[in-house]
């Protein structure tokens, strides 16, 4: 279930073509993971790449930005700096965490900022 304070941002991502597949909680983590598919991303590491699945952690505290992205399959793991195994990984579904916190979140807490940040993270990786 999407936390109420994140619903408008998730709706904005869906309006831009991101398909919400499910939400997940992982014990010991203070957020809900919103799992999306059909994410088009643009960057030097993955030019014109469609990411099969991406999870956006939605913090329980509405003042906190998403801490980074989780991707399946494990795009960038072992090649790109600041990537690690994700707590979302299952034996038949490996995920990778991209540690790319959103800066200046309070100035633009919306879907456009999240998309821009993802594209910047992939471009700069």
Tab-separated table of C-alpha atoms in Angstrom:
chain	number	residue	atom	x	y	z
A	1	UNK	CA	0.000	0.000	0.000
A	2	UNK	CA	1.314	3.428	-0.944
A	3	UNK	CA	1.671	5.783	2.047
A	4	UNK	CA	-0.853	8.623	1.671
A	5	UNK	CA	1.834	11.323	1.579
A	6	UNK	CA	3.403	9.628	-1.493
A	7	UNK	CA	0.237	8.990	-3.504
A	8	UNK	CA	0.388	12.164	-5.638
A	9	UNK	CA	4.035	11.468	-6.544
A	10	UNK	CA	3.269	7.851	-7.474
A	11	UNK	CA	0.314	9.089	-9.538
A	12	UNK	CA	2.677	11.498	-11.296
A	13	UNK	CA	5.084	8.678	-12.141
A	14	UNK	CA	2.215	6.568	-13.467
A	15	UNK	CA	1.048	9.508	-15.609
A	16	UNK	CA	4.531	9.499	-17.164
A	17	UNK	CA	4.266	5.841	-18.140
A	18	UNK	CA	5.724	4.087	-15.109
A	19	UNK	CA	3.632	0.987	-14.370
A	20	UNK	CA	3.157	0.276	-10.658
A	21	UNK	CA	3.350	-3.498	-10.250
A	22	UNK	CA	3.262	-3.911	-6.493
A	23	UNK	CA	4.393	-2.537	-3.164
A	24	UNK	CA	6.597	-4.371	-0.692
A	25	UNK	CA	7.849	-3.891	2.822
A	26	UNK	CA	11.150	-5.349	4.005
A	27	UNK	CA	11.571	-5.942	7.704
A	28	UNK	CA	13.937	-3.460	9.308
A	29	UNK	CA	13.552	-0.792	6.604
A	30	UNK	CA	11.547	2.399	7.277
A	31	UNK	CA	9.862	2.619	3.897
A	32	UNK	CA	7.541	0.982	1.418
A	33	UNK	CA	9.080	-0.096	-1.857
A	34	UNK	CA	6.971	0.879	-4.870
A	35	UNK	CA	7.933	-1.557	-7.645
A	36	UNK	CA	7.540	-0.191	-11.158
A	37	UNK	CA	8.123	-1.611	-14.637
A	38	UNK	CA	8.480	-0.045	-18.057
A	39	UNK	CA	10.934	2.625	-16.916
A	40	UNK	CA	12.679	4.381	-19.789
A	41	UNK	CA	15.973	5.845	-18.626
A	42	UNK	CA	18.638	7.812	-20.400
A	43	UNK	CA	22.262	7.967	-19.339
A	44	UNK	CA	25.764	7.105	-20.467
A	45	UNK	CA	25.799	3.837	-18.509
A	46	UNK	CA	22.528	2.606	-19.967
A	47	UNK	CA	21.739	4.712	-23.057
A	48	UNK	CA	18.106	4.509	-24.145
A	49	UNK	CA	17.608	1.587	-21.771
A	50	UNK	CA	14.356	0.246	-20.463
A	51	UNK	CA	14.827	-0.949	-16.902
A	52	UNK	CA	12.739	-4.125	-16.482
A	53	UNK	CA	11.879	-3.357	-12.834
A	54	UNK	CA	12.761	-0.523	-10.531
A	55	UNK	CA	11.798	-0.059	-6.896
A	56	UNK	CA	11.533	3.368	-5.371
A	57	UNK	CA	11.761	3.379	-1.566
A	58	UNK	CA	9.055	5.641	-0.145
A	59	UNK	CA	10.108	6.707	3.375
A	60	UNK	CA	7.588	6.513	6.198
A	61	UNK	CA	8.631	10.043	7.218
A	62	UNK	CA	7.141	12.412	4.605
A	63	UNK	CA	10.041	14.861	5.059
A	64	UNK	CA	12.650	12.354	3.858
A	65	UNK	CA	13.500	11.835	0.183
A	66	UNK	CA	13.813	8.384	-1.388
A	67	UNK	CA	17.312	7.129	-0.457
A	68	UNK	CA	18.156	5.634	-3.878
A	69	UNK	CA	16.912	3.206	-6.503
A	70	UNK	CA	16.706	-0.581	-6.567
A	71	UNK	CA	16.854	-2.294	-9.963
A	72	UNK	CA	16.118	-5.764	-11.299
A	73	UNK	CA	17.993	-7.296	-12.908
A	74	UNK	CA	21.118	-6.184	-11.092
A	75	UNK	CA	22.094	-3.455	-13.542
A	76	UNK	CA	25.460	-1.961	-12.650
A	77	UNK	CA	26.417	-4.308	-9.808
A	78	UNK	CA	30.190	-4.800	-9.824
A	79	UNK	CA	30.632	-2.197	-12.562
A	80	UNK	CA	29.120	1.020	-11.239
A	81	UNK	CA	30.331	2.702	-8.037
A	82	UNK	CA	28.032	2.852	-5.011
A	83	UNK	CA	25.940	-0.163	-5.940
A	84	UNK	CA	25.289	-3.096	-3.637
A	85	UNK	CA	22.992	-6.034	-3.088
A	86	UNK	CA	19.418	-4.971	-2.401
A	87	UNK	CA	17.279	-6.175	0.499
A	88	UNK	CA	14.580	-6.805	-2.139
A	89	UNK	CA	16.559	-9.713	-3.614
A	90	UNK	CA	14.912	-13.108	-3.665
A	91	UNK	CA	16.595	-16.346	-4.786
A	92	UNK	CA	14.917	-16.157	-8.195
A	93	UNK	CA	14.820	-12.344	-8.444
A	94	UNK	CA	18.133	-10.552	-7.745
A	95	UNK	CA	18.039	-6.777	-7.184
A	96	UNK	CA	20.754	-4.140	-6.850
A	97	UNK	CA	20.653	-0.946	-4.786
A	98	UNK	CA	22.014	2.258	-6.324
A	99	UNK	CA	23.048	4.596	-3.511
A	100	UNK	CA	22.097	7.903	-5.112
A	101	UNK	CA	20.181	9.987	-2.535
A	102	UNK	CA	18.049	12.846	-3.844
A	103	UNK	CA	19.476	16.186	-2.797
A	104	UNK	CA	17.369	19.308	-2.295
A	105	UNK	CA	14.221	17.195	-2.098
A	106	UNK	CA	12.228	19.819	-0.188
A	107	UNK	CA	12.516	22.289	-3.081
A	108	UNK	CA	10.858	19.937	-5.611
A	109	UNK	CA	9.227	16.852	-4.021
A	110	UNK	CA	7.526	15.489	-7.137
A	111	UNK	CA	7.615	12.912	-9.922
A	112	UNK	CA	9.604	15.150	-12.274
A	113	UNK	CA	12.400	15.403	-9.681
A	114	UNK	CA	12.537	11.622	-9.291
A	115	UNK	CA	12.745	11.070	-13.059
A	116	UNK	CA	15.418	13.744	-13.425
A	117	UNK	CA	17.413	12.197	-10.594
A	118	UNK	CA	17.240	8.713	-12.126
A	119	UNK	CA	18.446	10.008	-15.490
A	120	UNK	CA	21.261	11.966	-13.803
A	121	UNK	CA	22.322	8.921	-11.777
A	122	UNK	CA	22.539	6.777	-14.895
A	123	UNK	CA	24.303	9.512	-16.870
A	124	UNK	CA	26.904	10.068	-14.139
A	125	UNK	CA	27.467	6.399	-13.274
